[in-house]
PDB file of C-alpha atoms in Angstrom:
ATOM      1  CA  UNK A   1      69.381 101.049 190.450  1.00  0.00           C
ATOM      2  CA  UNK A   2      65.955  99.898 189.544  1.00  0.00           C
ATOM      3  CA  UNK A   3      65.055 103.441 188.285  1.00  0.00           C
ATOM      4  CA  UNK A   4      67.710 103.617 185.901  1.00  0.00           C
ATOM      5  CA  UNK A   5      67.032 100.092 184.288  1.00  0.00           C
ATOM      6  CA  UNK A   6      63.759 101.019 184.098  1.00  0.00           C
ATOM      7  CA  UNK A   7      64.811 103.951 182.593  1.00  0.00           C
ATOM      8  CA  UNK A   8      67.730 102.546 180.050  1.00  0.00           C
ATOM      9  CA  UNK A   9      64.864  99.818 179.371  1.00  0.00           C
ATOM     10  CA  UNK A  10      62.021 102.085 178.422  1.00  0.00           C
ATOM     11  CA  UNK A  11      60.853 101.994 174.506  1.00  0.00           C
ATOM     12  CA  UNK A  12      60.904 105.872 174.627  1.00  0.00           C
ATOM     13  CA  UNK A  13      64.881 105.655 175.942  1.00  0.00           C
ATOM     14  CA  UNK A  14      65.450 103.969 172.931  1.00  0.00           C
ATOM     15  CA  UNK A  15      64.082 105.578 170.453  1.00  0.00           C
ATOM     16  CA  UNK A  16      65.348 108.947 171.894  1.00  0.00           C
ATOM     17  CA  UNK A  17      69.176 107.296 171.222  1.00  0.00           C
ATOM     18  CA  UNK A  18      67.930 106.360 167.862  1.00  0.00           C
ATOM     19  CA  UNK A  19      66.736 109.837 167.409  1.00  0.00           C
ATOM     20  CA  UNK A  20      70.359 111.894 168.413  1.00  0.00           C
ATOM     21  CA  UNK A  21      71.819 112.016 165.075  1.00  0.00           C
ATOM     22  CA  UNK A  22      68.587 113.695 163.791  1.00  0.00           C
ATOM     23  CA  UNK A  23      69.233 116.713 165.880  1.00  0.00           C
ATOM     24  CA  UNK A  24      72.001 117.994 164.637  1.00  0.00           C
ATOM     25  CA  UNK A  25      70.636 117.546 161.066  1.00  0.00           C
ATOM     26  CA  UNK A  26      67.344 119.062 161.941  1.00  0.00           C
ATOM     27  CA  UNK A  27      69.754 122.400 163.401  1.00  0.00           C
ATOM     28  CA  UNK A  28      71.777 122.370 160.232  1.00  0.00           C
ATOM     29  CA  UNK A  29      68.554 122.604 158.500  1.00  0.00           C
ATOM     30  CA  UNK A  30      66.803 125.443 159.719  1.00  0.00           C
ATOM     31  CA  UNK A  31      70.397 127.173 160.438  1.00  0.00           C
ATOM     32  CA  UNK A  32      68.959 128.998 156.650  1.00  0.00           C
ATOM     33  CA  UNK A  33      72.893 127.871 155.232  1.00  0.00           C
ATOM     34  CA  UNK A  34      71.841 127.114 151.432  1.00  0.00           C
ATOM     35  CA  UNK A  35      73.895 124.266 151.590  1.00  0.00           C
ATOM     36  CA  UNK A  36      72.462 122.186 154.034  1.00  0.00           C
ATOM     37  CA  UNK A  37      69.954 119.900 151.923  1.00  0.00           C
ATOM     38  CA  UNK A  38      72.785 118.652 149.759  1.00  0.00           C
ATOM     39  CA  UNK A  39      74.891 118.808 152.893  1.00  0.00           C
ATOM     40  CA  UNK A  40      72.710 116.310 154.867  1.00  0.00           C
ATOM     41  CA  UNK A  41      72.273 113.968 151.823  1.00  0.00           C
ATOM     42  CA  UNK A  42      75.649 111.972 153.023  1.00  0.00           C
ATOM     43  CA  UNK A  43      74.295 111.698 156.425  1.00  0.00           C
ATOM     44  CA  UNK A  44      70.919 111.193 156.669  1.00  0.00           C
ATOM     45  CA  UNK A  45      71.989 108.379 154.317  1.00  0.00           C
ATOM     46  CA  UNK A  46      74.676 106.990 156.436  1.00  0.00           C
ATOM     47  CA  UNK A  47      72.311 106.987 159.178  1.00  0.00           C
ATOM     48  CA  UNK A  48      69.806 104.612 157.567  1.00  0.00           C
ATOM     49  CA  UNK A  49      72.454 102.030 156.100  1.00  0.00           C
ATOM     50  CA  UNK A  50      73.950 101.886 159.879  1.00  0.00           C
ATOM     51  CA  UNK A  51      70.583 101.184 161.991  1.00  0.00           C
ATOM     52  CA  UNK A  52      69.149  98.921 158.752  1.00  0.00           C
ATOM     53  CA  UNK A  53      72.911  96.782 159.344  1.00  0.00           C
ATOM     54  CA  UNK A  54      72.807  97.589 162.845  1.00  0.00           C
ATOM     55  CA  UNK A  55      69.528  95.654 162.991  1.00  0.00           C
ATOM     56  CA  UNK A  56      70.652  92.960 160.366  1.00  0.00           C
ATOM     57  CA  UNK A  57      73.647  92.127 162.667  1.00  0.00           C
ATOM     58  CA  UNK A  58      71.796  91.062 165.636  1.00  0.00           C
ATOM     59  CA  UNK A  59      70.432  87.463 164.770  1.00  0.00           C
ATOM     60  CA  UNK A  60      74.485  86.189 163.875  1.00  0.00           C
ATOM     61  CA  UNK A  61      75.550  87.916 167.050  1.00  0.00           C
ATOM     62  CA  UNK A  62      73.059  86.598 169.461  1.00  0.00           C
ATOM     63  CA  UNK A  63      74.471  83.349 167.450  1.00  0.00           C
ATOM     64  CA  UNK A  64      78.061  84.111 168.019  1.00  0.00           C
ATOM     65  CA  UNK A  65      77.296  85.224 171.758  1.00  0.00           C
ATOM     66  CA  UNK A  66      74.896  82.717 173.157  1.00  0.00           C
ATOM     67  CA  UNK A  67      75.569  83.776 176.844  1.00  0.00           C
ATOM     68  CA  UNK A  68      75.840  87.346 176.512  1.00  0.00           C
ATOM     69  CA  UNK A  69      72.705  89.851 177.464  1.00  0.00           C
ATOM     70  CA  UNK A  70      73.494  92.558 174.726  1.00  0.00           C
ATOM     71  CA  UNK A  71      72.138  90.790 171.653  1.00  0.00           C
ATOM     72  CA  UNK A  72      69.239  89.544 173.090  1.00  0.00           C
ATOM     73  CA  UNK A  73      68.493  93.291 174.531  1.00  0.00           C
ATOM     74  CA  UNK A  74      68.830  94.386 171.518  1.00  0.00           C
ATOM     75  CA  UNK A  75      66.709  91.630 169.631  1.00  0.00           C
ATOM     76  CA  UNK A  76      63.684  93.293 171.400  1.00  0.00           C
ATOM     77  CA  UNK A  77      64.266  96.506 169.945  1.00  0.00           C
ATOM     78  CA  UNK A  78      65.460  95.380 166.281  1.00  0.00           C
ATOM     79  CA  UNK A  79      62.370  96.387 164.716  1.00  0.00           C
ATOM     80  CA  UNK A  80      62.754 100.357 166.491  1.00  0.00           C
ATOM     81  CA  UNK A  81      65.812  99.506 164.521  1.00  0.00           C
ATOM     82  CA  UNK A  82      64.460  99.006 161.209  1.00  0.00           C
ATOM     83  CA  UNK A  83      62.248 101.768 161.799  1.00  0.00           C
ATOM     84  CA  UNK A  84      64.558 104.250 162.304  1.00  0.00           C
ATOM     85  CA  UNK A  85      66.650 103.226 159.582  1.00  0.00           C
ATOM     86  CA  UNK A  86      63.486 103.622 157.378  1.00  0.00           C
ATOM     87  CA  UNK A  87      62.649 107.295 158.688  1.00  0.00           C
ATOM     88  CA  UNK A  88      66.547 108.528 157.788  1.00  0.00           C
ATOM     89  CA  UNK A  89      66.293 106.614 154.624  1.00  0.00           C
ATOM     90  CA  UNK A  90      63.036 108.974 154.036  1.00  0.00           C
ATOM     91  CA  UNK A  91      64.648 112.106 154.496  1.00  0.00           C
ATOM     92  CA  UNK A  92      67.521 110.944 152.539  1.00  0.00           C
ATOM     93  CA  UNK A  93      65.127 110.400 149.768  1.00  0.00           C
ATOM     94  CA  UNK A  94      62.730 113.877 150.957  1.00  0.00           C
ATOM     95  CA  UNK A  95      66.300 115.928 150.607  1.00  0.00           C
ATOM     96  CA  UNK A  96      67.427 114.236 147.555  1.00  0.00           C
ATOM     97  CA  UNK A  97      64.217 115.545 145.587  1.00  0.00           C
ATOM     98  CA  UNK A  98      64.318 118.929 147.177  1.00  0.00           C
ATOM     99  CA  UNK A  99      67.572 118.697 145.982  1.00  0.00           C
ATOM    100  CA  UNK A 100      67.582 117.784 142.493  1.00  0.00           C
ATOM    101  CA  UNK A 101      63.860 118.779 141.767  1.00  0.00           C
ATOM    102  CA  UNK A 102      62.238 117.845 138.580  1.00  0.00           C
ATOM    103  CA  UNK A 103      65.761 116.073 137.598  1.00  0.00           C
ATOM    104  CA  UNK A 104      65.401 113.420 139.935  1.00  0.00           C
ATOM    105  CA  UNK A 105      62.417 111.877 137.298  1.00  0.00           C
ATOM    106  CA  UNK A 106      64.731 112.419 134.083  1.00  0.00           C
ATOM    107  CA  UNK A 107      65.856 109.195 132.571  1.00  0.00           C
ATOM    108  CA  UNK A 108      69.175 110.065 132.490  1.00  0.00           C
ATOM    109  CA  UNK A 109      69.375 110.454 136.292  1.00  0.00           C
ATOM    110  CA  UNK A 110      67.053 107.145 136.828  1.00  0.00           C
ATOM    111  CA  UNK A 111      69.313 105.352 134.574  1.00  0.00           C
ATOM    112  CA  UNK A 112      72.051 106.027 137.000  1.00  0.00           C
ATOM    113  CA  UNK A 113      73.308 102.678 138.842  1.00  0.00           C
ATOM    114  CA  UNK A 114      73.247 104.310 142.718  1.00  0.00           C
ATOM    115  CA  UNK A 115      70.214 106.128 141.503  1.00  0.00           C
ATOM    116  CA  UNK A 116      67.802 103.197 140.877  1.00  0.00           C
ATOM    117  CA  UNK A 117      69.466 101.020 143.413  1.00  0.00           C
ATOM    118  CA  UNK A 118      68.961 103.263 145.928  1.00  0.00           C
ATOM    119  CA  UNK A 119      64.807 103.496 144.980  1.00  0.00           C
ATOM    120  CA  UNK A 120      64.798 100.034 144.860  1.00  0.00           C
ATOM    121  CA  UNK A 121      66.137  99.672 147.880  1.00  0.00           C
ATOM    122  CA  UNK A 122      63.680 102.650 149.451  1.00  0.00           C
ATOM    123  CA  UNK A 123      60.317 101.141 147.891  1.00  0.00           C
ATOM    124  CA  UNK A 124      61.822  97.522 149.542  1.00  0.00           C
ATOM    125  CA  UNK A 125      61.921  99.765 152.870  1.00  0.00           C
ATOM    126  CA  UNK A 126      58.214 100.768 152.952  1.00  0.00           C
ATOM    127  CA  UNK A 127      56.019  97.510 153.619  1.00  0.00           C
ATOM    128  CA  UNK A 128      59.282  96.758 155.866  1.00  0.00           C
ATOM    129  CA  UNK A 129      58.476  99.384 157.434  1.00  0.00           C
ATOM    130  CA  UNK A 130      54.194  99.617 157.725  1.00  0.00           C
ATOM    131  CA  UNK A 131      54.151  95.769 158.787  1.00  0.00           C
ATOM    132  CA  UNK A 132      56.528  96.351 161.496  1.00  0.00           C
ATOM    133  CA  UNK A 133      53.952  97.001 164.092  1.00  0.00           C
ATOM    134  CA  UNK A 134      52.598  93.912 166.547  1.00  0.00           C
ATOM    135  CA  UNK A 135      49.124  94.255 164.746  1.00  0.00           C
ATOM    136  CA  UNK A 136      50.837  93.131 161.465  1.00  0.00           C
ATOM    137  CA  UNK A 137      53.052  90.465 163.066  1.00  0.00           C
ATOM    138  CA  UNK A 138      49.680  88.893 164.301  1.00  0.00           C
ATOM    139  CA  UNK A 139      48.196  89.458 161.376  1.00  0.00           C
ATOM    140  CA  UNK A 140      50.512  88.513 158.607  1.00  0.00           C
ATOM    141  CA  UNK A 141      51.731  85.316 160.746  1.00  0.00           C
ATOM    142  CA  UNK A 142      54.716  83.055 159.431  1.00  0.00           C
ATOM    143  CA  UNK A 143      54.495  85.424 156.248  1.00  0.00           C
ATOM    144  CA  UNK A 144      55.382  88.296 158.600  1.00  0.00           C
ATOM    145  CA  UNK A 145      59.434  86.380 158.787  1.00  0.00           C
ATOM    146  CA  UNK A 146      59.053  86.191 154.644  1.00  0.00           C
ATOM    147  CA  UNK A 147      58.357  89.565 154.240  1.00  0.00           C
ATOM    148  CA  UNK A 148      61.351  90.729 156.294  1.00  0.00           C
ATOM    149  CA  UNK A 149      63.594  88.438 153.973  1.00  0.00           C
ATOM    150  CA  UNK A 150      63.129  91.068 151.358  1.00  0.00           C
ATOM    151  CA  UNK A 151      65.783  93.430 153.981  1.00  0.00           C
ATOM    152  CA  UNK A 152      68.442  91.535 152.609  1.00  0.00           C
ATOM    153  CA  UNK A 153      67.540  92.227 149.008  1.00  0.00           C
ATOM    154  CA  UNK A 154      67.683  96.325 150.456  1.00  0.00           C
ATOM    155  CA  UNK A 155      71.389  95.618 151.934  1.00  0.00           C
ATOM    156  CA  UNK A 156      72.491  94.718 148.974  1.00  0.00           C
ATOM    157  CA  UNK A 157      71.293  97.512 146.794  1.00  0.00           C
ATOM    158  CA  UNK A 158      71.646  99.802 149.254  1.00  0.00           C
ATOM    159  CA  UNK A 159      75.592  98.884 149.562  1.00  0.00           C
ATOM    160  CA  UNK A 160      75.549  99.140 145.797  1.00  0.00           C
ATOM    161  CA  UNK A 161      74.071 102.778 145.998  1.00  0.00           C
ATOM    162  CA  UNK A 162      76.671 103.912 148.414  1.00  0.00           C
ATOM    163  CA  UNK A 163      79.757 102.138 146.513  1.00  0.00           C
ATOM    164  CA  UNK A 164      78.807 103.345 143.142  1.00  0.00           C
ATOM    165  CA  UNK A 165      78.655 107.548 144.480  1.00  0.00           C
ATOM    166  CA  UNK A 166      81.575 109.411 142.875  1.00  0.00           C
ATOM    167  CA  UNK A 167      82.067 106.762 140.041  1.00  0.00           C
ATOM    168  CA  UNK A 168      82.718 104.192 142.682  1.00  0.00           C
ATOM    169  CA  UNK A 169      84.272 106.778 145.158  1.00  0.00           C
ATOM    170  CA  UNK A 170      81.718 105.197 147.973  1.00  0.00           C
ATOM    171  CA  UNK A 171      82.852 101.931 147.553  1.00  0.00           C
ATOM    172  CA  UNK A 172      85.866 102.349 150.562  1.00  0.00           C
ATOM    173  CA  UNK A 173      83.288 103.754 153.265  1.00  0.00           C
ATOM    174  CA  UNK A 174      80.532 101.124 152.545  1.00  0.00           C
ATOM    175  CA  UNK A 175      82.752  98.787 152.764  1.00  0.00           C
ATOM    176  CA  UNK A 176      84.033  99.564 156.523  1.00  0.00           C
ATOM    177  CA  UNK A 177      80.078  99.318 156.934  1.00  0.00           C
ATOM    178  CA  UNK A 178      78.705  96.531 155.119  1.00  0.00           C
ATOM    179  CA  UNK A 179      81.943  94.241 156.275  1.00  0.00           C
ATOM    180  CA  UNK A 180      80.721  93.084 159.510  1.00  0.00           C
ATOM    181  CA  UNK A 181      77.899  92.229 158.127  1.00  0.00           C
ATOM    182  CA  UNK A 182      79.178  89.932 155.739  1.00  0.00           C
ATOM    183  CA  UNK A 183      81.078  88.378 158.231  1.00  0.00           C
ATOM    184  CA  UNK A 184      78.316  87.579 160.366  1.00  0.00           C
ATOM    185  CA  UNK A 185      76.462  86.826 158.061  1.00  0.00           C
ATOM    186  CA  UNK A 186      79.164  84.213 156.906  1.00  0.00           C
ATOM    187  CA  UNK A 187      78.974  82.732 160.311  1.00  0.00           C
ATOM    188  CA  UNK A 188      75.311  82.687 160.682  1.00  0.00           C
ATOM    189  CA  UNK A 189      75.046  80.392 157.359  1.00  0.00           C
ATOM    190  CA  UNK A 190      77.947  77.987 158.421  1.00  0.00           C
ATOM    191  CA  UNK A 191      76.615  77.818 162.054  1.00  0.00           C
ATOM    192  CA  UNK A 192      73.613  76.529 160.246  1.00  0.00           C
ATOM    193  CA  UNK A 193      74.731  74.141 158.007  1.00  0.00           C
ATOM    194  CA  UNK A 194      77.442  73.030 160.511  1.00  0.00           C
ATOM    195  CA  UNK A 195      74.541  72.276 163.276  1.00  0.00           C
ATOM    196  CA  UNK A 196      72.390  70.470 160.157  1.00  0.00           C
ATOM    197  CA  UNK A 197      75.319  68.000 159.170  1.00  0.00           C
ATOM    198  CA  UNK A 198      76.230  67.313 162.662  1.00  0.00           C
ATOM    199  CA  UNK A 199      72.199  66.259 163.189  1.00  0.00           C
ATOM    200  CA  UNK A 200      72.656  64.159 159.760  1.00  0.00           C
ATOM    201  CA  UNK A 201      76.074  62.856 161.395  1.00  0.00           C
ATOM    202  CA  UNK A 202      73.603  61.513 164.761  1.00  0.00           C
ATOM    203  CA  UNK A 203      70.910  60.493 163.155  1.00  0.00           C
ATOM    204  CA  UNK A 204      72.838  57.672 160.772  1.00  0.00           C
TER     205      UNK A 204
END
């Protein structure tokens, strides 16, 4: 029993699970089917939204589940989170250019709304991602917290990116996605502000 919690509780474990959906893609890839760059465009960017609210999720939910281990397991590993949700958003991007080529840098395309909002959100991704190593937690400090801030700035374009594909033809499936969010999110801000007016409430 030790073995396999030490197992289930290794970093590597982890980031194997994380890794899953990438095999299939990487298969689909190198099958030579001419389709499979634009095919893996959906997914690859699926993948990234789900870890990035995946990872967003956790705070509200250790919140909403004070004595339950799962958040808190997984509040060690939200960062391997973030991470992978950065590496599928970079293939997303990788295949999209493959894909479109010299278009992708037209103005018409850049002018596009879940064009720009989903660069935005991708250029928001990298420092997420570089300063998400221990060496840059030590080093950045209390800025470290106000640089991750900026994730919910990503969410938001990156839920406008997926609603606005098709002429708005995303906007049922990132719903079902960015949903849960919202609600916890919802929670997390009225658990605050209910705990600050009942200290106001004590203190008079």
């Amino acid at each position: 029993m030790s073995f396999i919690k030490s197992f289930l509780n290794h970093p590597y474990t982890f980031w194997a699970i994380l890794c899953l959906p990438a095999i299939p893609m990487f298969m689909f890839l190198t099958s030579g089917d001419p389709r499979a760059i634009h095919g893996l465009l959906h997914p690859t960017g699926e993948f990234a939204a789900r870890f990035m609210i995946i990872a967003m999720m956790i705070t509200p939910l250790t919140m909403l589940f004070k004595g339950w281990r799962g958040p808190r397991w997984l509040m060690k590993r939200r960062r391997y989170l973030g991470v992978a949700a950065f590496f599928y958003a970079a293939v997303h991007t990788v295949l999209y250019l493959f894909d479109m080529g010299a278009v992708a840098f037209s103005g018409g395309e850049l002018s596009k709304l879940y064009i720009w909002t989903g660069w935005i959100a991708f250029l928001i991704f990298v420092p997420l991602a570089v300063t998400s190593t221990d060496g840059w937690v030590r080093r950045l400090g209390p800025k470290w917290k106000m640089l991750q801030q900026w994730v919910y700035a990503a969410a938001v374009l990156t839920l406008l990116h997926w609603a606005a594909l098709h002429d708005w033809g995303g906007i049922i499936p990132a719903l079902v996605h960015f949903l849960p969010l919202g609600l916890l999110e919802f929670y997390r801000v009225w658990s605050i502000l209910h705990r600050r007016k009942l200290r106001a409430t004590q203190q008079v």
